[in-house]
Coordinates of C-alpha atoms in Angstrom, one line a residue:
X6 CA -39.9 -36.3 -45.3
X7 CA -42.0 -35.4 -48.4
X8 CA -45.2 -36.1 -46.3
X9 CA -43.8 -33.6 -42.6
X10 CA -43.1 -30.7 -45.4
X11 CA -46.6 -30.9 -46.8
X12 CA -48.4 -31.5 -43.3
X13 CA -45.6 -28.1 -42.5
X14 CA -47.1 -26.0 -45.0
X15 CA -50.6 -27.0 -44.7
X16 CA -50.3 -26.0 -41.1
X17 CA -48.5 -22.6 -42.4
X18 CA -51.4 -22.0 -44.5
X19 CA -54.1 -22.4 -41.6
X20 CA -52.1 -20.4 -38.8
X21 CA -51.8 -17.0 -42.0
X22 CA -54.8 -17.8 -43.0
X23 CA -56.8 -17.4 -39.3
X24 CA -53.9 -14.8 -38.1
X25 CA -55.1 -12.4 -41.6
X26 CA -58.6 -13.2 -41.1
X27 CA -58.7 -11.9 -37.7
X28 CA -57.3 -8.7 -38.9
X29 CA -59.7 -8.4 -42.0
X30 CA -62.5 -9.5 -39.4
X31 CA -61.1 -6.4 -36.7
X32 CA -60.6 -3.7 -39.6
X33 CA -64.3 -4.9 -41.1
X34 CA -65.9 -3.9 -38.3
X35 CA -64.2 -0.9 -37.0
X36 CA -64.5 0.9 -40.1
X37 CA -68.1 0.1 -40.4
X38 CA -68.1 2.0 -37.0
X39 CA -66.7 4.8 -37.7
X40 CA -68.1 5.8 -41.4
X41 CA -71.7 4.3 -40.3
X42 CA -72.6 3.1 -36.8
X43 CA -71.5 5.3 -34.5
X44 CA -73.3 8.0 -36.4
X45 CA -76.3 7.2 -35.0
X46 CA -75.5 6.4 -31.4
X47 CA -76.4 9.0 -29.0
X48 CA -75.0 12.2 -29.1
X49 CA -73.9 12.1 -25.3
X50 CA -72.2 8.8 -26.0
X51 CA -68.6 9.0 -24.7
X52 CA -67.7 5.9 -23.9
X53 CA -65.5 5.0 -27.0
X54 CA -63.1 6.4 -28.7
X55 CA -64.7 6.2 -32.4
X56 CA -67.8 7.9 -31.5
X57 CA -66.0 11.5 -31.4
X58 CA -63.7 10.8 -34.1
X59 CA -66.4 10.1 -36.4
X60 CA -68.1 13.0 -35.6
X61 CA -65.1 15.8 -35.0
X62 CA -63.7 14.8 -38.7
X63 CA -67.4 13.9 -40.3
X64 CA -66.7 11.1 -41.4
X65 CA -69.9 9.4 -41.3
X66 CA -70.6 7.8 -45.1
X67 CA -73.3 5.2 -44.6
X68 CA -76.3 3.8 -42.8
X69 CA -77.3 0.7 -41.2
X70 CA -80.9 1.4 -43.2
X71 CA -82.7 0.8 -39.9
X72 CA -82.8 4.4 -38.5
X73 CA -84.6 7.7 -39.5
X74 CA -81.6 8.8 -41.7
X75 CA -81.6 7.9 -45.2
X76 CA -78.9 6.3 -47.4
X77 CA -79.6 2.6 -46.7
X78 CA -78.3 2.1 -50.1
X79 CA -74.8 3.0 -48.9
X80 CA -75.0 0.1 -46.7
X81 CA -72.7 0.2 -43.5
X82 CA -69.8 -2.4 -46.0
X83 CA -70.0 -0.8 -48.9
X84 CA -66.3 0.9 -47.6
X85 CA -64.7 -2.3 -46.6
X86 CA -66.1 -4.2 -49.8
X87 CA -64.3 -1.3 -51.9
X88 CA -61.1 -1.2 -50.3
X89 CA -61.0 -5.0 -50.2
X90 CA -61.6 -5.4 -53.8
X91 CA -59.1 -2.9 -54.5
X92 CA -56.1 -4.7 -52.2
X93 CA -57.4 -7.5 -54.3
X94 CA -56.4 -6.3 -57.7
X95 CA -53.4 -4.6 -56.2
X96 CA -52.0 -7.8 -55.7
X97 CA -52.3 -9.8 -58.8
X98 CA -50.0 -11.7 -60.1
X99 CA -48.0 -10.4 -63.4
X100 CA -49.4 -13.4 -65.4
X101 CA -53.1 -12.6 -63.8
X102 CA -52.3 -9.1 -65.8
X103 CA -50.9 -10.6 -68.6
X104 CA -47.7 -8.8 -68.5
X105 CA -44.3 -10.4 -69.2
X106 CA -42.9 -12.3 -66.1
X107 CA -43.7 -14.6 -63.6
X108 CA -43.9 -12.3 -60.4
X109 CA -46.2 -13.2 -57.5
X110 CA -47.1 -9.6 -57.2
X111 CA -46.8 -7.9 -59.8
X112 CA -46.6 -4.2 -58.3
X113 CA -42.9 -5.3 -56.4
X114 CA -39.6 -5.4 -57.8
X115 CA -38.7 -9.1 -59.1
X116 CA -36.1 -9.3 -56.4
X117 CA -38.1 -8.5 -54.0
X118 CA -38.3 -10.8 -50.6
X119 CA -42.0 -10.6 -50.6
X120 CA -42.1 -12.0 -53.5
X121 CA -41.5 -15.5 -52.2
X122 CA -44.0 -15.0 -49.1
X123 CA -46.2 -17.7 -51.4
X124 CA -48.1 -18.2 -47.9
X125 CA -48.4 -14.7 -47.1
X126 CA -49.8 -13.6 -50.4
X127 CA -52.5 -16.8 -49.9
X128 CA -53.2 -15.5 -46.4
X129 CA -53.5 -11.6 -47.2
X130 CA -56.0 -12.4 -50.7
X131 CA -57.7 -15.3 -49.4
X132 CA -57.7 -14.8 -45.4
X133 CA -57.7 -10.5 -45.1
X134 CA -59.3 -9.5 -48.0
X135 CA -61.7 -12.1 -48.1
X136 CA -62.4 -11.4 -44.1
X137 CA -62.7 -7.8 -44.7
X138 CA -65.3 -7.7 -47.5
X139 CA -68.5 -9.9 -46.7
X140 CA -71.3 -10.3 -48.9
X141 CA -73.2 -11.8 -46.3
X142 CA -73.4 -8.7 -44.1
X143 CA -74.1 -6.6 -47.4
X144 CA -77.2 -9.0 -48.7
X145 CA -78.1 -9.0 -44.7
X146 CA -79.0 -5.2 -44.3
X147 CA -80.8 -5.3 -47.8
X148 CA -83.4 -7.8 -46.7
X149 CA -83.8 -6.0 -43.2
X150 CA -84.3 -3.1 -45.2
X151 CA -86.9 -4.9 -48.0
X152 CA -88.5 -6.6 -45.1
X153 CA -89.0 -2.7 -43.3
X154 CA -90.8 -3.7 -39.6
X155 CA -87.4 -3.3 -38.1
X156 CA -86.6 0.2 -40.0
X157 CA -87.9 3.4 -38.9
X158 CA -88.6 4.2 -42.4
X159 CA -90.7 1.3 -43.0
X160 CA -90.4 -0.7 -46.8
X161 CA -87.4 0.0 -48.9
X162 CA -87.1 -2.1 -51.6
X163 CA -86.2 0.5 -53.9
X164 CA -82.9 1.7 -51.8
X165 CA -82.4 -2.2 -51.1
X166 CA -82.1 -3.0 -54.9
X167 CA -79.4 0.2 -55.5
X168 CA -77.9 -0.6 -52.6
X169 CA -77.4 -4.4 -54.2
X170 CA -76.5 -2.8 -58.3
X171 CA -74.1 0.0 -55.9
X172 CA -72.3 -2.6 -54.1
X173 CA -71.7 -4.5 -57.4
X174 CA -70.3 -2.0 -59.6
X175 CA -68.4 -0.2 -57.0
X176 CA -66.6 -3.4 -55.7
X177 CA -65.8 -4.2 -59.8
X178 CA -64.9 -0.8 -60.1
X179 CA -62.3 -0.9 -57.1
X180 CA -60.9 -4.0 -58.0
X181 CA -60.3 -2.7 -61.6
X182 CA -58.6 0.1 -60.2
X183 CA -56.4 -2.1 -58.2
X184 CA -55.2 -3.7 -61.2
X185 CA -54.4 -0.7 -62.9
X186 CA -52.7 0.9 -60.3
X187 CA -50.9 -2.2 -60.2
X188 CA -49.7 -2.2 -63.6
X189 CA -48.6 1.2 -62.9
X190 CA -46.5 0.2 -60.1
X191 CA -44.8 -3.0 -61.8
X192 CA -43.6 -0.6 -65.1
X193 CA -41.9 1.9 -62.4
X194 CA -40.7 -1.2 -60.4
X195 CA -39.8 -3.2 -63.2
X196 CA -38.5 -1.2 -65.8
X197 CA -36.2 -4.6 -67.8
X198 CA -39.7 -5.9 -68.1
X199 CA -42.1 -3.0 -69.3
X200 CA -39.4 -2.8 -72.3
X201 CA -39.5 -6.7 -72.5
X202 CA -43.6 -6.0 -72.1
X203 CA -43.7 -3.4 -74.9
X204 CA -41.5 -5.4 -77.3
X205 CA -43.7 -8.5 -77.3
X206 CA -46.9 -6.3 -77.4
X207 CA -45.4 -4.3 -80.4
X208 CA -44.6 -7.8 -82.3
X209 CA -47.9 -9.0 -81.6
X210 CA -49.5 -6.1 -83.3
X211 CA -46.7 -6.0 -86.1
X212 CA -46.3 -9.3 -86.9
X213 CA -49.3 -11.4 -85.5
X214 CA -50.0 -12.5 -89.2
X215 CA -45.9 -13.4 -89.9
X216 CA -45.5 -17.3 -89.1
X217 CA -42.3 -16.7 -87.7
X218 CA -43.3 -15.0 -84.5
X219 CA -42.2 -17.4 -81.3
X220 CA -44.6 -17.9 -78.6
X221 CA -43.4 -16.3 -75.3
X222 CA -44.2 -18.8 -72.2
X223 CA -45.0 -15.6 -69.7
X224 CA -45.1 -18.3 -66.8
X225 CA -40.8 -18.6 -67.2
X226 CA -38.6 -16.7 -65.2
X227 CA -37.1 -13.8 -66.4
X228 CA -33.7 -15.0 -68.0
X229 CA -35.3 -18.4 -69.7
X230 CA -38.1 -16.4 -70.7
X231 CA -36.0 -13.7 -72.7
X232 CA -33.3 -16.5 -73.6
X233 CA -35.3 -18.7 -75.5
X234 CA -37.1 -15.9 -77.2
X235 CA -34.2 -14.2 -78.1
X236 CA -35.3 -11.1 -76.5
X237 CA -32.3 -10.5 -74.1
X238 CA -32.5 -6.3 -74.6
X239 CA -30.6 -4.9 -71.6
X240 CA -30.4 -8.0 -70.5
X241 CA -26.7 -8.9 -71.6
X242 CA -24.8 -8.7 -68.8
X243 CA -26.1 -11.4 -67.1
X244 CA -24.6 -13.9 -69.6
X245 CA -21.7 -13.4 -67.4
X246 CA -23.3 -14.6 -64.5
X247 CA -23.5 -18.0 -65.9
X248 CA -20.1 -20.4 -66.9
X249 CA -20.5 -20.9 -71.3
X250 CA -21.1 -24.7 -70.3
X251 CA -24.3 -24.2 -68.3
X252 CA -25.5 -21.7 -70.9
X253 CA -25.1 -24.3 -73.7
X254 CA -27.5 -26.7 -72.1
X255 CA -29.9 -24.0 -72.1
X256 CA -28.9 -23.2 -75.8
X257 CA -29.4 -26.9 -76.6
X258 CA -32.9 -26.9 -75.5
X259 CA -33.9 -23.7 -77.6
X260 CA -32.2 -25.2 -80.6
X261 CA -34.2 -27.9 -80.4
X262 CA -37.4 -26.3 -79.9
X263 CA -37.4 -23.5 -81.5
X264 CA -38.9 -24.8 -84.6
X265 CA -42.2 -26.0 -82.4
X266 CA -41.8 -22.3 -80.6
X267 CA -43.1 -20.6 -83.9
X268 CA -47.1 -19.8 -83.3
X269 CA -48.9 -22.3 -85.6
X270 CA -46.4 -25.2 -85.4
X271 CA -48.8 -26.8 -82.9
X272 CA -47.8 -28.8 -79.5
X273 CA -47.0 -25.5 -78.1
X274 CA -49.2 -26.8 -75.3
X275 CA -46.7 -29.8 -74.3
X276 CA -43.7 -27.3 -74.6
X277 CA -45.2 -25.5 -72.2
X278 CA -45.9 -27.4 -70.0
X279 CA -42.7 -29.1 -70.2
X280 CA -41.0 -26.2 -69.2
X281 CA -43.3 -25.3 -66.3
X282 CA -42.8 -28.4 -65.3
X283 CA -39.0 -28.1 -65.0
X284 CA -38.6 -24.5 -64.6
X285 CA -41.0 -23.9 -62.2
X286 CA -42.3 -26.2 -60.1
X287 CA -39.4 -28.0 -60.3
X288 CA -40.7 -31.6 -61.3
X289 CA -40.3 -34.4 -64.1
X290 CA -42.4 -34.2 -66.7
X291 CA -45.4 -37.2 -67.0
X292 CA -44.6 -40.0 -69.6
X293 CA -46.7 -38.2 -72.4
X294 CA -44.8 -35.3 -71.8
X295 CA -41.2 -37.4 -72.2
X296 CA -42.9 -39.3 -75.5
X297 CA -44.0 -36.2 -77.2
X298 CA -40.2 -34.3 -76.7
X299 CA -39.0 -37.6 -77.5
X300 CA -40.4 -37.6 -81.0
X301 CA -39.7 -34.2 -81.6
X302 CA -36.3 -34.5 -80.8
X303 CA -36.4 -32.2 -78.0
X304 CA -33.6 -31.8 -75.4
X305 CA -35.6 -32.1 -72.2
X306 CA -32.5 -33.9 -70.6
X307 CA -30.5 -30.5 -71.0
X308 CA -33.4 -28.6 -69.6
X309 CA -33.4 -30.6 -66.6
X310 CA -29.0 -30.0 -66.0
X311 CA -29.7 -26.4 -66.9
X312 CA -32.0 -26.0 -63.7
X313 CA -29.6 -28.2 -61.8
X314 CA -26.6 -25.5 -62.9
X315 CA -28.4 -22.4 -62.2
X316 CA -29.6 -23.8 -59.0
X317 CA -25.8 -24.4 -58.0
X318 CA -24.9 -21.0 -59.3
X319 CA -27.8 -18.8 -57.2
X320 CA -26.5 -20.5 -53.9
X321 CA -22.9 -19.8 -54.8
X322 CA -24.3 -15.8 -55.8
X323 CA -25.4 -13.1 -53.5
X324 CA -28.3 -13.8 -54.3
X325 CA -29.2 -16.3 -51.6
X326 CA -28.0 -14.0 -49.1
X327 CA -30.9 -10.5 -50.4
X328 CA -33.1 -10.0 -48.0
X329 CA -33.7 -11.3 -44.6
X330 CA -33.3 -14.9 -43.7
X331 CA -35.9 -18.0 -43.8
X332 CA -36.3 -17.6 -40.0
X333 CA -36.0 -14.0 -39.5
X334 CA -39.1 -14.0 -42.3
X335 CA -41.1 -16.2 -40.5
X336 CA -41.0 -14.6 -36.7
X337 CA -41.4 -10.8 -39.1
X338 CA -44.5 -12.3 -40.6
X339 CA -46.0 -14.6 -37.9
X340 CA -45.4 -11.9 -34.6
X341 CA -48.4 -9.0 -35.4
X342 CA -50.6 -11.8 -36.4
X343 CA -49.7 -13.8 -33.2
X344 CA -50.2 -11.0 -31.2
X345 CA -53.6 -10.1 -32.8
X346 CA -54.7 -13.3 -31.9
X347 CA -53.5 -13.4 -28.6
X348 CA -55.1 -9.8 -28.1
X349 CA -58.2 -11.1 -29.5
X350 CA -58.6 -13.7 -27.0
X351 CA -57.4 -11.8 -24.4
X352 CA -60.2 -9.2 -24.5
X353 CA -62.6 -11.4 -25.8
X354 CA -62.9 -14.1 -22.8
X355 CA -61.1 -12.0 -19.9
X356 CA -63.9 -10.6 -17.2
X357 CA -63.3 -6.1 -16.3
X358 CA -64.2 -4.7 -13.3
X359 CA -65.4 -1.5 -14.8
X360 CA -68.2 -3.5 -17.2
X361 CA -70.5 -1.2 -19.1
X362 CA -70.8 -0.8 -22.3
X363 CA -67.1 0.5 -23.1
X364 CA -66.2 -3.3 -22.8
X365 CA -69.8 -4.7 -24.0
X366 CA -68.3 -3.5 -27.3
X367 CA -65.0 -4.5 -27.1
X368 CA -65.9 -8.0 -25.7
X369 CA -68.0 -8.6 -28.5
X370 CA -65.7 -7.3 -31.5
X371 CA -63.1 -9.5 -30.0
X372 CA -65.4 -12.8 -29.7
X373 CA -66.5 -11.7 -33.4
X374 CA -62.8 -12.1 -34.8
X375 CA -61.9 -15.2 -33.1
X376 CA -64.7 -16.6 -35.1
X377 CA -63.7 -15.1 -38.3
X378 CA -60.8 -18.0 -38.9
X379 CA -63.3 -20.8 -39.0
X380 CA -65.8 -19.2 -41.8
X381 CA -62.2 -17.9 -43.7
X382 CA -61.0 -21.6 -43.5
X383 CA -64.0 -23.0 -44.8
X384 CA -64.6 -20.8 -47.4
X385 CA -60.6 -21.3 -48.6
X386 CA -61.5 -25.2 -48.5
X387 CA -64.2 -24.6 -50.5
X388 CA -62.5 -22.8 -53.1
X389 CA -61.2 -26.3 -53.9
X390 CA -64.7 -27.2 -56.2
X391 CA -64.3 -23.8 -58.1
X392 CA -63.9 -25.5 -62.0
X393 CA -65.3 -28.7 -60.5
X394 CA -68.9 -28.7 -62.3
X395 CA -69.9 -30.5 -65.0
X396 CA -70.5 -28.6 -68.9
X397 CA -72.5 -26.6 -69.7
X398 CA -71.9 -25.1 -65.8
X399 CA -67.8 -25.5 -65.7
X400 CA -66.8 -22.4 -65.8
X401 CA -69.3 -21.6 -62.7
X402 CA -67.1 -21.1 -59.1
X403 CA -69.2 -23.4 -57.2
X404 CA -67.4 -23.1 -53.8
X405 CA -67.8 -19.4 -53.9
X406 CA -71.6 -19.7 -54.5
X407 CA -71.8 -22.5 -51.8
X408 CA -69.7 -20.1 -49.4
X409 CA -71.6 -17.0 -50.2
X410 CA -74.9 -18.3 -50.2
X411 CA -74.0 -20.5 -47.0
X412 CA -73.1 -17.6 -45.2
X413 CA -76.1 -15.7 -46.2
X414 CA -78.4 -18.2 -44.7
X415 CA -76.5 -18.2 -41.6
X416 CA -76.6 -14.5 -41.3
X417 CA -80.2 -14.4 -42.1
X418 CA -80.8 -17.2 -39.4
X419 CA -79.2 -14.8 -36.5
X420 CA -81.1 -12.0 -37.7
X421 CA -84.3 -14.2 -37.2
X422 CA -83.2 -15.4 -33.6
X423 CA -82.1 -11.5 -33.1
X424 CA -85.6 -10.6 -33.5
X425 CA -87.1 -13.4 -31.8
X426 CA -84.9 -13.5 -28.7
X427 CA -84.7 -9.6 -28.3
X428 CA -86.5 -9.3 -25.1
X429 CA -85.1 -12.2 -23.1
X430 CA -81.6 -12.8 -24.7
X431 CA -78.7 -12.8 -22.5
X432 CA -75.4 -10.5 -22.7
X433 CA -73.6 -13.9 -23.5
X434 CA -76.2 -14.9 -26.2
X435 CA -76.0 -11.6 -27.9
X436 CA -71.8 -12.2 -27.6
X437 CA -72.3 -15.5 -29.9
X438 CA -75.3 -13.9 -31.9
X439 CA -72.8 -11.5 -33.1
X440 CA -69.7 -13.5 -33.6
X441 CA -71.6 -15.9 -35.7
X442 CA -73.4 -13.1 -37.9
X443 CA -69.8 -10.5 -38.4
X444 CA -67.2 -12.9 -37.2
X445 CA -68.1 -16.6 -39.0
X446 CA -70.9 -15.4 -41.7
X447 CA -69.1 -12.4 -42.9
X448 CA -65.6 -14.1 -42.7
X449 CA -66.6 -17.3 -44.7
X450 CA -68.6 -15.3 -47.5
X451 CA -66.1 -12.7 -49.7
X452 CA -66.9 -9.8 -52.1
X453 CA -63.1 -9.5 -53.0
X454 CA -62.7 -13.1 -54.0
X455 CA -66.4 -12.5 -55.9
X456 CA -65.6 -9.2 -58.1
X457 CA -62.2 -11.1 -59.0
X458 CA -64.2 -14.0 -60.6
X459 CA -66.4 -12.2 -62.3
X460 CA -63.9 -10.1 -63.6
X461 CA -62.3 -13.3 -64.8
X462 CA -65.4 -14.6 -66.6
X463 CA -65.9 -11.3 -68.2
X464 CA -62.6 -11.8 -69.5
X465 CA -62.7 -15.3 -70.3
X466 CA -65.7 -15.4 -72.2
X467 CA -66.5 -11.6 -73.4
X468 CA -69.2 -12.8 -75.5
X469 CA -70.7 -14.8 -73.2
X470 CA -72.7 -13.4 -70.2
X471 CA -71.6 -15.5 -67.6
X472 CA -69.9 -13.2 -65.8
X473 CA -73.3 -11.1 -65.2
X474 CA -75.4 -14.5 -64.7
X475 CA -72.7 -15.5 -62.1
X476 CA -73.0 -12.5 -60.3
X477 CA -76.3 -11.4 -60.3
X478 CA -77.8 -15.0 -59.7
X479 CA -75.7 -15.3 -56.4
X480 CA -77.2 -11.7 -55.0
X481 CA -80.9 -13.2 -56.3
X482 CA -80.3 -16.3 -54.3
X483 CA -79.0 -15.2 -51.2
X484 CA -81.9 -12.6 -51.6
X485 CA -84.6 -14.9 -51.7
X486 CA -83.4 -17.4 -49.3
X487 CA -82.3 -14.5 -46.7
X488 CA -86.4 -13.1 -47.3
X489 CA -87.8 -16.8 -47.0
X490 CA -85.6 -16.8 -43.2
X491 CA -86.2 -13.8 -42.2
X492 CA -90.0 -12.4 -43.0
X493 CA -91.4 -15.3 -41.0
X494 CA -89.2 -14.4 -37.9
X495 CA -90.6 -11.4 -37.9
X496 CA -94.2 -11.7 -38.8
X497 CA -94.0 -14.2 -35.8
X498 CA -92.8 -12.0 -33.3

């Protein structure tokens, strides 16, 4: 049984994952359309739709670097990357923002039913996000720029290295914003844990030298969290929820602990990870665990008939029934994604009788977002070595190098058999040309995922500069190995 619910949600994790990146994939492209492409298509061109909005509302923002008009820098993602970055930090988690609380996302109510769409928020960072920003695409146009026989305007190295420093800070500068704005949200949403928030922050500043200050475990959920700290402002009235004999095994535990809560008492490490264990995922602590409570005379077997209580009282409550149902979730979630898929294929493989270009284009954006699943799968599967490299290099996020780098030297390799191909290439070899450049390339490498790390790093270590090495060694890579594919492709031609 253990072994069908894990093969169940690994298989819930691939079908959001491919469903989201199809959509990151479609919205990637479009917008890159509409702000830069179809600016410079010709002026009689009538045959989509985007070609007239972009001009009637002027909204054309950047360049594909290879025409006459100027403002490579602003390459043709530089949009996408943005608003990706910012959906990014808009939905962190409360503990990713350090604020009190254990919610998923942190700009929702705690009782909200998104909150336990665990998939869904996997899918939307990982799969959208990560599908609609590409760093392949962005390093891609800088080298076609650097390179210049393909550009009207010949050489531009100097645009292709602002266009690289632009797409950096603006993507760190969005995802920052996202965060904030996030914060925002989760004080107006969450008002019981702003005050809880503010309390905490006020005793760290007033008492951080005072040994009697308790540690707060931020991962708990809210009513453990408060209980064992004793910080239960406002929060009274949901003593009543609870019968006094379940709320005594809970007392039990903090009155056993409470002395190893205290910042500088040490083992605050094992009591935390006691109670994550427990509380939250749900699980028996290892036999280190048990030995070190054991010595300390903590209570974990009260812990453990704590959880079993509440659970009994939640599906007794109203709570269980907030919100829609398991199933009605599910088909809410899975049916726009389904149907984007379906739609995908549909107009990607189908054959029109009115051809022409009209459906040139959409046959290709189609083909382009079926192969956007693959590259987002393998870059979430490569997320798996991030951590996994040996000192001095651990805190490097190897599988996002390998996947932006990776997709890099892919997209590099289609521009070289663009150029070389360009006079005898097919219809159906320009179809897969694309789909492996936008769709796989750009859908397995991520800006979002990339800003967030170094953000992370920054933070981590803020006298260190691995943040900065991290991010501008992966642009200098991808650089130089994107230049070392594509130059001789062209000099050859």
């Amino acid at each position: 049984n253990s072994c069908h619910n894990c093969l169940y949600l690994e298989g819930s994790k691939i079908a959001y994952l491919s469903a989201y990146a199809i959509l990151g994939c479609l919205c990637r492209v479009l917008i890159g359309r509409i702000l830069g492409s179809e600016c410079v298509s010709d002026s009689n061109d009538t045959s989509t739709w985007m070609y007239p909005v972009a001009i009637k509302h002027n909204l054309c923002l950047t360049s594909n670097g290879q025409t006459h008009q100027n403002g490579g820098a602003l390459f043709i993602d530089l949009p996408v990357n943005m608003l990706g970055s910012f959906i990014m930090g808009l939905l962190q988690s409360a503990p990713g923002l350090n604020l009190a609380g254990a919610n998923p996302i942190a700009c929702l109510p705690s009782d909200h039913w998104f909150q336990s769409w665990k998939v869904s928020h996997l899918a939307i960072r990982t799969g959208f996000c990560g599908s609609l920003t590409t760093f392949a695409s962005w390093n891609s146009q800088m080298i076609v720029m650097m390179e210049g026989s393909m550009t009207e305007l010949g050489t531009q190295i100097f645009k292709a290295m602002f266009g690289y420093a632009l797409g950096l800070a603006s993507a760190m500068a969005s995802f920052q914003t996202g965060r904030q704005v996030a914060i925002w949200l989760y004080r107006l949403t969450n008002p019981n844990l702003a005050k809880e928030d503010d309390l905490i922050r006020d005793e760290c500043n007033e008492m951080t030298m005072k040994a009697n200050r308790l540690l707060v475990h931020r991962g708990l959920p809210d009513f453990e969290r408060m209980y064992l700290t004793h910080h239960l402002d406002g929060k009274e009235a949901e003593f009543s929820q609870y019968k006094t004999s379940d709320l005594n095994k809970l007392n039990r535990w903090r009155s056993t602990t409470e002395t190893h809560r205290m910042l500088g008492s040490g083992f605050q490490v094992e009591l935390q990870d006691i109670e994550r264990r427990i509380i939250i995922e749900g699980k028996n602590p290892n036999s280190c665990l048990i030995r070190c409570a054991s010595n300390f005379g903590w209570d974990v077997s009260s812990l453990k008939k704590w959880v079993v209580a509440k659970q009994k009282h939640k599906c007794k409550s109203s709570i269980c029934q907030k919100g829609m149902t398991k199933s009605k979730q599910y088909v809410a979630a899975a049916f726009p994604f389904c149907a984007a898929a379906g739609i995908a294929m549909w107009y990607g493989l189908m054959e029109t009788e009115n051809g022409g270009e009209y459906f040139t284009l959409y046959r290709t954006l189609w083909v382009t977002a079926l192969f956007a699943p693959p590259g987002a799968l393998i870059r979430w599967k490569l997320s798996i070595m991030n951590g996994k490299v040996a000192e001095p290099f651990a805190w490097l996020p190897i599988g996002t190098v390998c996947a932006n780098v990776l997709a890099s030297t892919i997209s590099a390799l289609t521009l070289a058999i663009e150029v070389i191909i360009a006079d005898s290439a097919s219809k159906e070899n320009l179809y897969l040309l694309a789909a492996v450049k936008t769709g796989f390339a750009g859908s397995l490498s991520t800006v979002s995922t990339f800003v967030a790390e170094v953000h992370s790093l920054n933070t981590k270590y803020p006298h260190r500069a691995v943040g900065f090495v991290y991010a501008f060694g992966s642009l200098f890579l991808a650089c130089i190995i994107g230049l070392m594919i594509y130059i001789p492709a062209v000099k050859s031609v």
